[in-house]
Amino acid sequence: MARRTKTSSQRTKSPSPSPRAPGDTAPNPAAFVARRARELRRWDDASERIDRRAEKPSKNREEPARPS
């Protein structure tokens, strides 16, 4: 049976998806990860603040009094 050529989906999953030269890595993967984590944390804090603003202040005051 004749070997078939790669399909387009197989071609997109090539080992080096970036247009960089083979063997060339990103400038600093650790820095990228740290920056991404900071962004996510910032968005998380912002959404938390929005949630707190949406709640009534009285409800927030009552929460700590509840026995855990």
PDB file of C-alpha atoms in Angstrom:
ATOM      1  CA  MET A   1       0.000   0.000   0.000  1.00  0.00           C
ATOM      2  CA  ALA A   2       1.333   3.444  -0.958  1.00  0.00           C
ATOM      3  CA  ARG A   3       2.266   5.838   1.821  1.00  0.00           C
ATOM      4  CA  ARG A   4      -0.058   8.798   2.054  1.00  0.00           C
ATOM      5  CA  THR A   5       1.187  12.351   2.538  1.00  0.00           C
ATOM      6  CA  LYS A   6       0.517  14.107   5.812  1.00  0.00           C
ATOM      7  CA  THR A   7      -2.907  15.655   6.218  1.00  0.00           C
ATOM      8  CA  SER A   8      -3.173  19.341   7.029  1.00  0.00           C
ATOM      9  CA  SER A   9      -3.999  18.576  10.679  1.00  0.00           C
ATOM     10  CA  GLN A  10      -0.841  16.460  11.019  1.00  0.00           C
ATOM     11  CA  ARG A  11       1.194  19.207   9.365  1.00  0.00           C
ATOM     12  CA  THR A  12       0.054  21.830  11.919  1.00  0.00           C
ATOM     13  CA  LYS A  13       1.204  19.586  14.792  1.00  0.00           C
ATOM     14  CA  SER A  14       4.827  19.679  13.639  1.00  0.00           C
ATOM     15  CA  PRO A  15       7.463  19.601  16.413  1.00  0.00           C
ATOM     16  CA  SER A  16       8.501  23.229  15.756  1.00  0.00           C
ATOM     17  CA  PRO A  17       5.328  25.305  15.297  1.00  0.00           C
ATOM     18  CA  SER A  18       7.211  28.615  15.573  1.00  0.00           C
ATOM     19  CA  PRO A  19       8.845  30.205  12.509  1.00  0.00           C
ATOM     20  CA  ARG A  20      12.137  30.403  14.456  1.00  0.00           C
ATOM     21  CA  ALA A  21      15.206  28.446  13.417  1.00  0.00           C
ATOM     22  CA  PRO A  22      15.189  24.844  14.722  1.00  0.00           C
ATOM     23  CA  GLY A  23      16.871  24.548  18.113  1.00  0.00           C
ATOM     24  CA  ASP A  24      16.269  28.244  18.829  1.00  0.00           C
ATOM     25  CA  THR A  25      14.211  28.583  22.012  1.00  0.00           C
ATOM     26  CA  ALA A  26      12.159  31.505  23.276  1.00  0.00           C
ATOM     27  CA  PRO A  27      14.283  34.285  24.845  1.00  0.00           C
ATOM     28  CA  ASN A  28      13.317  33.347  28.413  1.00  0.00           C
ATOM     29  CA  PRO A  29      10.492  30.863  29.028  1.00  0.00           C
ATOM     30  CA  ALA A  30      10.649  31.423  32.808  1.00  0.00           C
ATOM     31  CA  ALA A  31      10.069  35.153  32.361  1.00  0.00           C
ATOM     32  CA  PHE A  32       7.122  34.459  30.070  1.00  0.00           C
ATOM     33  CA  VAL A  33       5.564  32.085  32.604  1.00  0.00           C
ATOM     34  CA  ALA A  34       6.079  34.586  35.427  1.00  0.00           C
ATOM     35  CA  ARG A  35       4.550  37.420  33.396  1.00  0.00           C
ATOM     36  CA  ARG A  36       1.564  35.243  32.459  1.00  0.00           C
ATOM     37  CA  ALA A  37       1.046  34.245  36.109  1.00  0.00           C
ATOM     38  CA  ARG A  38       1.161  37.918  37.141  1.00  0.00           C
ATOM     39  CA  GLU A  39      -1.446  38.809  34.496  1.00  0.00           C
ATOM     40  CA  LEU A  40      -3.760  36.010  35.600  1.00  0.00           C
ATOM     41  CA  ARG A  41      -3.394  37.003  39.247  1.00  0.00           C
ATOM     42  CA  ARG A  42      -4.163  40.635  38.347  1.00  0.00           C
ATOM     43  CA  TRP A  43      -7.357  39.597  36.485  1.00  0.00           C
ATOM     44  CA  ASP A  44      -8.291  37.343  39.407  1.00  0.00           C
ATOM     45  CA  ASP A  45      -7.896  40.225  41.883  1.00  0.00           C
ATOM     46  CA  ALA A  46      -9.912  42.529  39.633  1.00  0.00           C
ATOM     47  CA  SER A  47     -12.788  40.045  39.306  1.00  0.00           C
ATOM     48  CA  GLU A  48     -12.702  39.485  43.072  1.00  0.00           C
ATOM     49  CA  ARG A  49     -12.953  43.242  43.657  1.00  0.00           C
ATOM     50  CA  ILE A  50     -15.900  43.448  41.247  1.00  0.00           C
ATOM     51  CA  ASP A  51     -17.613  40.569  43.060  1.00  0.00           C
ATOM     52  CA  ARG A  52     -17.110  42.276  46.420  1.00  0.00           C
ATOM     53  CA  ARG A  53     -18.472  45.555  45.042  1.00  0.00           C
ATOM     54  CA  ALA A  54     -21.565  43.715  43.776  1.00  0.00           C
ATOM     55  CA  GLU A  55     -22.314  42.365  47.279  1.00  0.00           C
ATOM     56  CA  LYS A  56     -24.010  44.513  49.888  1.00  0.00           C
ATOM     57  CA  PRO A  57     -21.587  45.909  52.522  1.00  0.00           C
ATOM     58  CA  SER A  58     -23.840  44.668  55.340  1.00  0.00           C
ATOM     59  CA  LYS A  59     -23.535  41.101  54.022  1.00  0.00           C
ATOM     60  CA  ASN A  60     -19.733  41.424  54.097  1.00  0.00           C
ATOM     61  CA  ARG A  61     -19.831  42.665  57.699  1.00  0.00           C
ATOM     62  CA  GLU A  62     -21.945  39.684  58.792  1.00  0.00           C
ATOM     63  CA  GLU A  63     -19.633  37.041  57.294  1.00  0.00           C
ATOM     64  CA  PRO A  64     -16.786  37.154  59.887  1.00  0.00           C
ATOM     65  CA  ALA A  65     -19.308  36.796  62.773  1.00  0.00           C
ATOM     66  CA  ARG A  66     -20.432  33.413  61.435  1.00  0.00           C
ATOM     67  CA  PRO A  67     -18.732  30.543  63.356  1.00  0.00           C
ATOM     68  CA  SER A  68     -16.459  28.528  61.051  1.00  0.00           C
TER      69      SER A  68
END
